[in-house]
Short mmCIF file of C-alpha atoms in Angstrom, two decimals:
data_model
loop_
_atom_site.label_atom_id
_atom_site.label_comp_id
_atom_site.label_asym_id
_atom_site.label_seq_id
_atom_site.Cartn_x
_atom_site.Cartn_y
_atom_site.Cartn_z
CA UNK Y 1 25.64 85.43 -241.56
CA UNK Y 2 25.48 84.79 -237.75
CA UNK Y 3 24.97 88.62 -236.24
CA UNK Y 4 26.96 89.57 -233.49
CA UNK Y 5 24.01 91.22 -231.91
CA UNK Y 6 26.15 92.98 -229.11
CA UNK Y 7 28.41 94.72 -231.12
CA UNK Y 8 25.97 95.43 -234.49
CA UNK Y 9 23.60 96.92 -231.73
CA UNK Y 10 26.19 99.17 -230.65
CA UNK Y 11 26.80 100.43 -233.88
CA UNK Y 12 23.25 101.10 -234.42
CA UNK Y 13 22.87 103.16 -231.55
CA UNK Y 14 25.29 105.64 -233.05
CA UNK Y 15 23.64 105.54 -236.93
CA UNK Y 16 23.10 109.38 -238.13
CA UNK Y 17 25.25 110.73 -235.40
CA UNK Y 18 27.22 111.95 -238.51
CA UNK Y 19 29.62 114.43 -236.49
CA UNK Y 20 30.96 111.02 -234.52
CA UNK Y 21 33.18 108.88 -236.48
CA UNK Y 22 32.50 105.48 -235.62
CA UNK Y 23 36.07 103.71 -235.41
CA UNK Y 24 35.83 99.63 -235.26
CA UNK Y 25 39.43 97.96 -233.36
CA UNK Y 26 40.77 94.37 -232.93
CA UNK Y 27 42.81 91.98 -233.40
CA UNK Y 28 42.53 90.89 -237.53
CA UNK Y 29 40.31 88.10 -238.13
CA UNK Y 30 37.90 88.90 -235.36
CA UNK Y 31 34.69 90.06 -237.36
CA UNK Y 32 35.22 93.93 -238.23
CA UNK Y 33 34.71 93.78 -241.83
CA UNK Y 34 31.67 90.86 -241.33
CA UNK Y 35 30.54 93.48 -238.69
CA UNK Y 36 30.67 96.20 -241.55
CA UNK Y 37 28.50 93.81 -244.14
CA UNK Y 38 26.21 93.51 -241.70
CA UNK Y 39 25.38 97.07 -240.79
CA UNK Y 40 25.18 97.36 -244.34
CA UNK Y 41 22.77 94.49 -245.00
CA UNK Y 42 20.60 96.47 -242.10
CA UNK Y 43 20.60 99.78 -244.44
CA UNK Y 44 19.41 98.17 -247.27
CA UNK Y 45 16.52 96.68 -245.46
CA UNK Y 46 15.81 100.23 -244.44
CA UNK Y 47 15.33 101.27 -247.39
CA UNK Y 48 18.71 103.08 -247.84
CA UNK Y 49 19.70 103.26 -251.46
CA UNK Y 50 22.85 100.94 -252.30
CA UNK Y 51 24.14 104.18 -254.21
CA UNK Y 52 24.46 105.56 -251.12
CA UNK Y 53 26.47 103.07 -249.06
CA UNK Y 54 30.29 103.37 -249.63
CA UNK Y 55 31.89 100.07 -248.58
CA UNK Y 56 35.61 100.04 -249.27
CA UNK Y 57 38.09 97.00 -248.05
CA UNK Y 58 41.49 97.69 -248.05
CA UNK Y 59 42.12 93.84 -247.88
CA UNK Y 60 40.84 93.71 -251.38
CA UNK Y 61 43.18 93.68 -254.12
CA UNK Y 62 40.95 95.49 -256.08
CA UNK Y 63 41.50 98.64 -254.56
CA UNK Y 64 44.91 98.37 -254.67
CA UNK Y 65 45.04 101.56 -256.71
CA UNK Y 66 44.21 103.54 -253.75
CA UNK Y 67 47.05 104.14 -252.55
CA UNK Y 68 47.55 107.57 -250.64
CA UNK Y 69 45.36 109.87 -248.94
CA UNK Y 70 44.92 111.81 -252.40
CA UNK Y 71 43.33 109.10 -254.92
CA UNK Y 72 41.60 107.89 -251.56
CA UNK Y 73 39.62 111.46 -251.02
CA UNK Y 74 39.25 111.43 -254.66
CA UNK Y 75 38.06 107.83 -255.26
CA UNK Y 76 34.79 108.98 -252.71
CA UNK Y 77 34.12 112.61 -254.01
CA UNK Y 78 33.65 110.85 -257.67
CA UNK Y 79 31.04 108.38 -255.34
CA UNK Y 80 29.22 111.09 -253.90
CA UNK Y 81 26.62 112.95 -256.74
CA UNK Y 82 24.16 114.73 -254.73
CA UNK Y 83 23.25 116.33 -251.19
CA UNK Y 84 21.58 113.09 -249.48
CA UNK Y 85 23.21 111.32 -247.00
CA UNK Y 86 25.97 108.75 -247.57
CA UNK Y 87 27.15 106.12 -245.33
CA UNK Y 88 31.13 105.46 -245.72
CA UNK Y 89 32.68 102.09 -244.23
CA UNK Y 90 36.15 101.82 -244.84
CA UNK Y 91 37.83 98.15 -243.91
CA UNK Y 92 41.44 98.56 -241.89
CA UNK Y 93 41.87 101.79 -243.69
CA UNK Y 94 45.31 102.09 -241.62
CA UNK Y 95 46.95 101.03 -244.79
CA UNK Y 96 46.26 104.34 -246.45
CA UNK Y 97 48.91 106.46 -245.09
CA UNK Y 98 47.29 110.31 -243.82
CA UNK Y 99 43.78 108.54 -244.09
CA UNK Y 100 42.52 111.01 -241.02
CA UNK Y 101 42.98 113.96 -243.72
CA UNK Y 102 39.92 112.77 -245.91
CA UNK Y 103 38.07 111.70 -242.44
CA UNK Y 104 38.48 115.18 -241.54
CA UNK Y 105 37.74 116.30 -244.68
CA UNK Y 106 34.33 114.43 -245.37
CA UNK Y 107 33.13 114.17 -241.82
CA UNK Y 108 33.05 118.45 -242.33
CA UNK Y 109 30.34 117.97 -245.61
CA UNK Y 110 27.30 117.35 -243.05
CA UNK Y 111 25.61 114.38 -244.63
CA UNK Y 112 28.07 111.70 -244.19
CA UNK Y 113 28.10 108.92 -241.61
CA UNK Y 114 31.60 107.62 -241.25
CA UNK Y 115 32.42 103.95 -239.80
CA UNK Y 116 36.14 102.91 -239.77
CA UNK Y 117 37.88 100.05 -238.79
CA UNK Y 118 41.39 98.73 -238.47
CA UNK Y 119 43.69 96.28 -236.95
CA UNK Y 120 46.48 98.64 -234.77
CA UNK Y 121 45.66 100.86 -232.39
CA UNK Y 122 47.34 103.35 -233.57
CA UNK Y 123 44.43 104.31 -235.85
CA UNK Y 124 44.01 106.03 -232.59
CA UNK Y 125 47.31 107.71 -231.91
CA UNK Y 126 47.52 110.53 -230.42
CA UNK Y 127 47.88 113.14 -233.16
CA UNK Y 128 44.48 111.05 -234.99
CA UNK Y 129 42.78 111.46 -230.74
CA UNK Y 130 43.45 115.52 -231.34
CA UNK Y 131 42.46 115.76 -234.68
CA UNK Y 132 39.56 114.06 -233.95
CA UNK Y 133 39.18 115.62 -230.02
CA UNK Y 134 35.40 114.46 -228.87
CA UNK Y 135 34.35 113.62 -232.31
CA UNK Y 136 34.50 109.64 -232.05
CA UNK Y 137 33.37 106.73 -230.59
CA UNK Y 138 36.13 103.35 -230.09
CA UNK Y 139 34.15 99.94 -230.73
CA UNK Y 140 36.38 97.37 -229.50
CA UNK Y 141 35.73 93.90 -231.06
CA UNK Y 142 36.69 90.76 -229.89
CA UNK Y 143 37.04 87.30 -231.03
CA UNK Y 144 33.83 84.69 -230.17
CA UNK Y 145 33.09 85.18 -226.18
CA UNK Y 146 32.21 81.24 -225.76
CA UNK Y 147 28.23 81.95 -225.70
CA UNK Y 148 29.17 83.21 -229.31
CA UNK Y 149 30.58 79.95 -229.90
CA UNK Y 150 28.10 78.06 -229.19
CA UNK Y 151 25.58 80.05 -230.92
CA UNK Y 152 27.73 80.68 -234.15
CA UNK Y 153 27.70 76.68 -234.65
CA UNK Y 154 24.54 76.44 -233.74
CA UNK Y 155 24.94 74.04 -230.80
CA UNK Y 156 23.01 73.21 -228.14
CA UNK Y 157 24.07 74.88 -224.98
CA UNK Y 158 22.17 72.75 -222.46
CA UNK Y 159 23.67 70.17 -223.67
CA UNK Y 160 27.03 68.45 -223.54
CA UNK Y 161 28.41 72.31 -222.54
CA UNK Y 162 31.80 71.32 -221.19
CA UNK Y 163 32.83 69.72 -224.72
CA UNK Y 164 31.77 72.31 -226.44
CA UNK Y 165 34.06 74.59 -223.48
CA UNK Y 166 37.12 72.05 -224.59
CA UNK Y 167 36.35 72.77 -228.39
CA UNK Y 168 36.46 76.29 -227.43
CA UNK Y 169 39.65 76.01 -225.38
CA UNK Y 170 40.85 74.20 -228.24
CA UNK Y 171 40.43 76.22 -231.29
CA UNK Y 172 39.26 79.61 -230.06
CA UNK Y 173 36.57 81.91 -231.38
CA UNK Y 174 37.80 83.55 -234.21
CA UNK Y 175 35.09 82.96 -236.56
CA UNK Y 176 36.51 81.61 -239.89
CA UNK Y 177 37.99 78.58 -237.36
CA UNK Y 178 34.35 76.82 -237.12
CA UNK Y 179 34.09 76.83 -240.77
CA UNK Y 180 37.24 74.63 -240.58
CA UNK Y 181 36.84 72.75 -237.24
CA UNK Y 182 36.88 69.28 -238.30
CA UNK Y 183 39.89 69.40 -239.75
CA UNK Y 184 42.73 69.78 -237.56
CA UNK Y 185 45.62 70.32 -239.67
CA UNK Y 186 43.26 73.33 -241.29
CA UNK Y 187 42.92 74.71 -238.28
CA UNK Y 188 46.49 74.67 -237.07
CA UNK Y 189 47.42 76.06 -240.76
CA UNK Y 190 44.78 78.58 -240.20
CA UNK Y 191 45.31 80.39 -236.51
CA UNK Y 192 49.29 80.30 -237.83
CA UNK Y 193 48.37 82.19 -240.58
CA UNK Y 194 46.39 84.87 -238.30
CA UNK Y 195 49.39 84.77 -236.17
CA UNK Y 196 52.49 85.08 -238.82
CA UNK Y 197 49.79 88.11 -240.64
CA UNK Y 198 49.27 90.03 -237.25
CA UNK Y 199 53.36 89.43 -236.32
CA UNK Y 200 54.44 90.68 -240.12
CA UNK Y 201 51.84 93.41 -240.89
CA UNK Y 202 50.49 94.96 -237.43
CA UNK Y 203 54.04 94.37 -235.40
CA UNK Y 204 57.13 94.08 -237.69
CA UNK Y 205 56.76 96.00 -240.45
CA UNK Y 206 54.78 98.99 -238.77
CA UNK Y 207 57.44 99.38 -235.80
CA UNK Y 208 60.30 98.61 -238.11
CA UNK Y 209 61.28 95.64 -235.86
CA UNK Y 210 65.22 94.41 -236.51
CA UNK Y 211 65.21 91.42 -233.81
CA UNK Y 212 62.06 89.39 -235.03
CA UNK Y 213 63.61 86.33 -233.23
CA UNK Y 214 63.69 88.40 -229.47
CA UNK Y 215 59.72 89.55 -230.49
CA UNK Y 216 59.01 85.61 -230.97
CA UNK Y 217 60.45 84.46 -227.75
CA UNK Y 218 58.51 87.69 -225.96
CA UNK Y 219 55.41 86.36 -227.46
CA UNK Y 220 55.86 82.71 -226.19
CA UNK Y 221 57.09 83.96 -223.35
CA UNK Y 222 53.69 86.14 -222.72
CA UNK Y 223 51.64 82.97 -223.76
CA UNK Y 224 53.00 80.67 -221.17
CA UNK Y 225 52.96 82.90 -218.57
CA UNK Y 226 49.04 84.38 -218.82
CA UNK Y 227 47.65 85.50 -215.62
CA UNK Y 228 51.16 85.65 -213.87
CA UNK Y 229 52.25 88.76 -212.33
CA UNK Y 230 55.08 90.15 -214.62
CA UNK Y 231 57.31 93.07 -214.40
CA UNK Y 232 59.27 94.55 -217.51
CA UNK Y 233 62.43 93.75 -215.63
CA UNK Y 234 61.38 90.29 -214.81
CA UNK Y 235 60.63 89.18 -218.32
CA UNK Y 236 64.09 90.91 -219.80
CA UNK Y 237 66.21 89.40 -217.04
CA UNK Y 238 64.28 85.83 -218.50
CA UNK Y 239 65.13 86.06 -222.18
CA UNK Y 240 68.71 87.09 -221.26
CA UNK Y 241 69.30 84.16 -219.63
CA UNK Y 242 67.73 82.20 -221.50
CA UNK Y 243 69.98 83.73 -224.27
CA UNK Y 244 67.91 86.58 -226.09
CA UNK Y 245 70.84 89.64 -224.42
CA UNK Y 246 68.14 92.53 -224.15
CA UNK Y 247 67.35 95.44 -222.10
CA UNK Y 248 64.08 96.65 -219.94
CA UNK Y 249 63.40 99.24 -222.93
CA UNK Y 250 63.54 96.73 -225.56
CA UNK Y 251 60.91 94.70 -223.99
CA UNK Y 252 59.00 97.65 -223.03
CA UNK Y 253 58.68 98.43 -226.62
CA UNK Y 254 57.95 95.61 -228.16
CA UNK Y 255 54.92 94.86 -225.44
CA UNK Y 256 53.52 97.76 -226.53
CA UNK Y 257 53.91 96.71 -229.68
CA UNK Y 258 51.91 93.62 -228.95
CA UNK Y 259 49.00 95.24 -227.30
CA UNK Y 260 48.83 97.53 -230.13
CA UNK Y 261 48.48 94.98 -232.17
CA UNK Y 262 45.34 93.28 -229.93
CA UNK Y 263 47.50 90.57 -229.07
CA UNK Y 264 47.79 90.31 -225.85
CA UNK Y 265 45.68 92.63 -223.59
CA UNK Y 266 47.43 94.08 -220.25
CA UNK Y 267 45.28 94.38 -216.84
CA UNK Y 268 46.67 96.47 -214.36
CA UNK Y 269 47.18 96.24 -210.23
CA UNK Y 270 44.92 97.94 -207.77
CA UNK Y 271 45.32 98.58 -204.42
CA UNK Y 272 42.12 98.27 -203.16
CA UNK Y 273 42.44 99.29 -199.99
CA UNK Y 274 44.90 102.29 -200.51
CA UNK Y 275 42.92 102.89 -203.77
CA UNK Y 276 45.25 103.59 -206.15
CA UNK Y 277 47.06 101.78 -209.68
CA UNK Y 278 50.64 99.79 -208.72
CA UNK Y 279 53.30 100.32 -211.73
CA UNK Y 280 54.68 97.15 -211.10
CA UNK Y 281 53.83 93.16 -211.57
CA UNK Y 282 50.82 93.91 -214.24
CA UNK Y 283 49.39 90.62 -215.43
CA UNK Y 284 48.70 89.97 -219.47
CA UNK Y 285 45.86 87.73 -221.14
CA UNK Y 286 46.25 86.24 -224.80
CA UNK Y 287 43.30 87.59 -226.84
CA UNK Y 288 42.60 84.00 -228.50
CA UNK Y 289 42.81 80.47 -226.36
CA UNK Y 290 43.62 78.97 -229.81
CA UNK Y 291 46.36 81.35 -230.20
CA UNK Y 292 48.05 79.81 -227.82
CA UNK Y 293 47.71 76.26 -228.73
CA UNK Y 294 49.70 76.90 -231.74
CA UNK Y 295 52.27 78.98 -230.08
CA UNK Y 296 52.60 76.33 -227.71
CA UNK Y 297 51.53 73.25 -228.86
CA UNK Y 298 50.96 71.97 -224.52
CA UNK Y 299 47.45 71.50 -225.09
CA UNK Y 300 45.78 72.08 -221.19
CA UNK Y 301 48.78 71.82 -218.98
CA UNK Y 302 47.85 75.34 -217.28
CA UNK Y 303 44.07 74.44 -217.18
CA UNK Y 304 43.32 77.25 -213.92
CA UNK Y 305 45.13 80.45 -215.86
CA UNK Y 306 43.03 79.20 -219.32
CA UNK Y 307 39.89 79.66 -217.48
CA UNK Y 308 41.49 82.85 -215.98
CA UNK Y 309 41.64 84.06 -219.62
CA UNK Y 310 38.46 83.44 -220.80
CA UNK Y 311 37.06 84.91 -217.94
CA UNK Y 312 38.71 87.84 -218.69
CA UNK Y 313 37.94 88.64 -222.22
CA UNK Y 314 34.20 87.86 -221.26
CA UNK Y 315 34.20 90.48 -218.73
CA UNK Y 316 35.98 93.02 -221.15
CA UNK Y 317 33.45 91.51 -223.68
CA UNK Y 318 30.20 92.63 -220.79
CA UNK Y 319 31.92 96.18 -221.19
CA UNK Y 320 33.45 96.33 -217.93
CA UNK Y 321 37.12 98.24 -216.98
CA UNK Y 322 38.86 95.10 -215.61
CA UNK Y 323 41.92 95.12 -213.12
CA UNK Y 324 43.26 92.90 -211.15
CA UNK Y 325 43.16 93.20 -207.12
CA UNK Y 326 45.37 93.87 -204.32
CA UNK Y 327 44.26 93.56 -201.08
CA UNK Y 328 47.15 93.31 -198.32
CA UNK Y 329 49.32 90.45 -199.41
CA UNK Y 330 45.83 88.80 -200.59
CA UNK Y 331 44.81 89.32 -204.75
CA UNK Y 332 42.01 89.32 -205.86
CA UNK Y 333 41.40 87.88 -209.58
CA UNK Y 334 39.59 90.82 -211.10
CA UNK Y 335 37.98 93.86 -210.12
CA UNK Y 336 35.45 94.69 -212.83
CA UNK Y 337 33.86 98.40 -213.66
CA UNK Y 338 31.32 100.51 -215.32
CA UNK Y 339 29.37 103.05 -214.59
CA UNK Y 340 28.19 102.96 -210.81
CA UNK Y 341 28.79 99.07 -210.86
CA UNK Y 342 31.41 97.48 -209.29
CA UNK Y 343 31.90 93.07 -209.22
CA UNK Y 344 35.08 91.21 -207.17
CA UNK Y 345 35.95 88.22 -208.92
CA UNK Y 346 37.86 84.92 -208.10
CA UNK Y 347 38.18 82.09 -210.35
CA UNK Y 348 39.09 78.50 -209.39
CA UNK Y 349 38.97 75.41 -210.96
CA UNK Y 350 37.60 73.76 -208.09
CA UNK Y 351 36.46 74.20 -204.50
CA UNK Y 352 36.20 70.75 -203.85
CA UNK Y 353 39.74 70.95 -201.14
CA UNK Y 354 39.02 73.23 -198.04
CA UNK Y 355 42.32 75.01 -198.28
CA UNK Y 356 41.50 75.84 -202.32
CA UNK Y 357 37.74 77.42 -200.66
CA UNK Y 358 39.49 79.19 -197.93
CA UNK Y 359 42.38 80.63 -200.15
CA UNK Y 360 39.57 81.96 -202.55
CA UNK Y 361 37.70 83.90 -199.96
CA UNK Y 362 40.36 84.94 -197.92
CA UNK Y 363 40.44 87.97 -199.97
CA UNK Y 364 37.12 88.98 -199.95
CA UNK Y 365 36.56 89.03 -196.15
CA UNK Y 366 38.87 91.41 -195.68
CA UNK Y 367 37.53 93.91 -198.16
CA UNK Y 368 35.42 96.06 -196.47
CA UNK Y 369 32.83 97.82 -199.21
CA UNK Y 370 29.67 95.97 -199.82
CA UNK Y 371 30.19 95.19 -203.64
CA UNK Y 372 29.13 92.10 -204.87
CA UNK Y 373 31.77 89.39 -205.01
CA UNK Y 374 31.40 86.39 -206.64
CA UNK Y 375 33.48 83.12 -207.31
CA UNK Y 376 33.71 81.32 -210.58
CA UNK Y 377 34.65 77.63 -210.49
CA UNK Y 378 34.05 74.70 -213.06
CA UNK Y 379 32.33 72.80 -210.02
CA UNK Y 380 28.64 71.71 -210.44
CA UNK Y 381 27.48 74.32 -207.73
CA UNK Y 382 24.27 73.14 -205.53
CA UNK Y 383 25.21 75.68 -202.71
CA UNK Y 384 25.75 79.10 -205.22
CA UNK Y 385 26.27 81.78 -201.91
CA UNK Y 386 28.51 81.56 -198.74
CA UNK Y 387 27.98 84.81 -196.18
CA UNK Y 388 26.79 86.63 -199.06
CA UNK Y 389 29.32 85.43 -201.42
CA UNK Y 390 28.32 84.11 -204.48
CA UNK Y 391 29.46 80.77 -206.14
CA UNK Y 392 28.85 79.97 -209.88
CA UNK Y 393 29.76 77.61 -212.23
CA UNK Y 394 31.75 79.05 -214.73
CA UNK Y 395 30.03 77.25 -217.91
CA UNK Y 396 26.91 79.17 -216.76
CA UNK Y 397 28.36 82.09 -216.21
CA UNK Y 398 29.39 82.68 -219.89
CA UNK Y 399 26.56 81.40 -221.39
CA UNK Y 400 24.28 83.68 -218.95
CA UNK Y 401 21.92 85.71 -221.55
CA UNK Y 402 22.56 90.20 -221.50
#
């Protein structure tokens, strides 16, 4: 099992902490529950007794049986014999309606160390945030970054990178997909099913939603426009004349819905220079590049907001807060955060035309702090820095080790 050595680390550096819940979110599919085996394959080769791991999947039919908070509580007390310490994983336990109760309940004992996962975010809601006030720790997991990729299929990556980049762009990093990848019809038949499963269970029938055919046409919608600024007006005024009669609210709704769901991720604006968050013309990124192959079927047409994307989740995937810039009437493509570190980036298919290069630093010349900035492009890059700006390719940017 190929371990996912940024996120299993971060669950290790929380093991014992038993009065933190450790709560695993994203989009189905994306490697929670592989995440789960293999935290528990790391127990067992500490010597932790298998009597003392309690690993329940709600997926699986057989626990079907466990159906409310009640038999839930009860199914675990019946597990747990003496006073040693117990390790509980429950898989997308969001289908147990009033779960937090036995969370609650259990994380009071003392000697259990509770990891979670599920597939909405409302596992964190608000009410579950109180209940829970400073008592644990979001892990949010993402489909294969494109280093990932390369590593999960065990290719090469100083060689023939940029097919492996159009595999990528291709079929996406959910993980199941390379176990599949030669066969193309598979593969379509597969990401639809992640789609139509995510739609159905984590969108429709959680929210109750009456117009499925308006949520479809929001989601296509949201696909082809990636990396566009949007406004909640702007996108109702769009389906209404494109047909789909709808208001702001609706829209608003069913986008939260969506990002809920870890379908589509929203970054906001920042004025940079007046250093505060715009409300308006917020830009959204698809969580999976082979996502939107099936919900498009264009293949590359929109090659520059693609790499935009990627870029994106890999930054999110480094840890970092990401916005996007505004600096004047200039943008800037992200601003990324964490802790006391602060990065400006651009990204640009190519340099190559003088007006593309001067369009892409425009911005940063007139910001006036001394962060780093730094342009992405798919150009082979001889010269990587220009007056203290640096250039990188964006190939080796992803696959850069951390």
């Amino acid at each position: 099992m190929y371990k996912r050595e940024n996120y299993l680390n971060k669950l290790l550096a929380f093991k014992d902490q038993r009065e933190i819940i450790k709560v695993i979110t994203g989009i189905r599919r994306c490697g929670k529950s592989s995440l789960m085996k293999l935290f528990q394959m790391e127990l067992l080769e500490e010597g932790i007794s298998k009597d003392n791991i309690i690993h329940i999947n709600f997926e699986d039919m057989k626990y079907d049986e466990i159906d409310d908070y009640k038999k839930l509580n009860s199914y675990i007390e019946n597990l747990i014999t003496n006073k040693n310490n117990y390790y509980l994983l429950l898989d997308e336990v969001q289908n147990i309606e009033k779960w937090e109760k036995v969370i609650n309940s259990l994380r009071l004992q003392g000697n259990i160390d509770i990891y979670i996962t599920g597939s909405n975010a409302y596992l964190l809601s608000s009410e579950l945030s109180t209940l829970l006030s400073g008592r644990y720790v979001e892990l949010k997991m993402l489909p294969l970054s494109f280093k990932e990729f390369v590593e999960f299929n065990n290719y090469d990556e100083n060689k023939d990178k940029e097919k492996y980049f159009d595999e990528y762009l291709k079929i996406g990093g959910f993980p199941g997909i390379s176990l599949v990848k030669n066969n193309e019809d598979i593969i379509d038949s597969y990401l639809s099913g992640i789609l139509n499963t995510v739609i159905v269970k984590d969108v429709v029938q959680r929210n109750d939603v009456r117009d499925v055919s308006l949520l479809e046409n929001l989601i296509k919608f949201l696909a082809d426009n990636i990396g566009n600024p949007l406004s909640i007006k702007k996108i109702s005024d769009y389906l209404t004349s494109a047909g789909r009669k709808t208001s702001s609210e609706t829209i608003d709704n069913y986008i939260k819905m969506l990002e809920s769901a870890y379908i589509f991720y929203k970054a906001k604006r920042y004025d940079i220079k007046g250093k505060l968050y715009l409300k308006t013309l917020e830009k959204f990124y698809l969580v999976d590049a082979g996502l939107r192959q099936i919900l498009l079927k264009k293949g590359y047409y929109d090659y520059g907001h693609i790499i935009e994307n990627i870029v994106y989740f890999e930054l999110l995937n480094r840890g970092y807060e990401v916005s996007i810039g505004k600096i004047g009437s200039l943008e800037v493509d992200f601003i990324a955060e964490k802790s006391n570190e602060k990065i400006y980036y651009q990204v640009s298919t190519t340099l190559k035309e003088k007006k593309t290069f001067q369009r892409e630093i425009s911005p940063f010349e007139s910001i006036k702090d001394h962060h780093k900035k730094v342009i992405l492009t798919m150009d082979n890059v001889i010269d990587n820095n220009y007056k203290g700006i640096i250039i990188q390719n964006i190939l080796e940017f992803l696959l850069l080790r951390r």
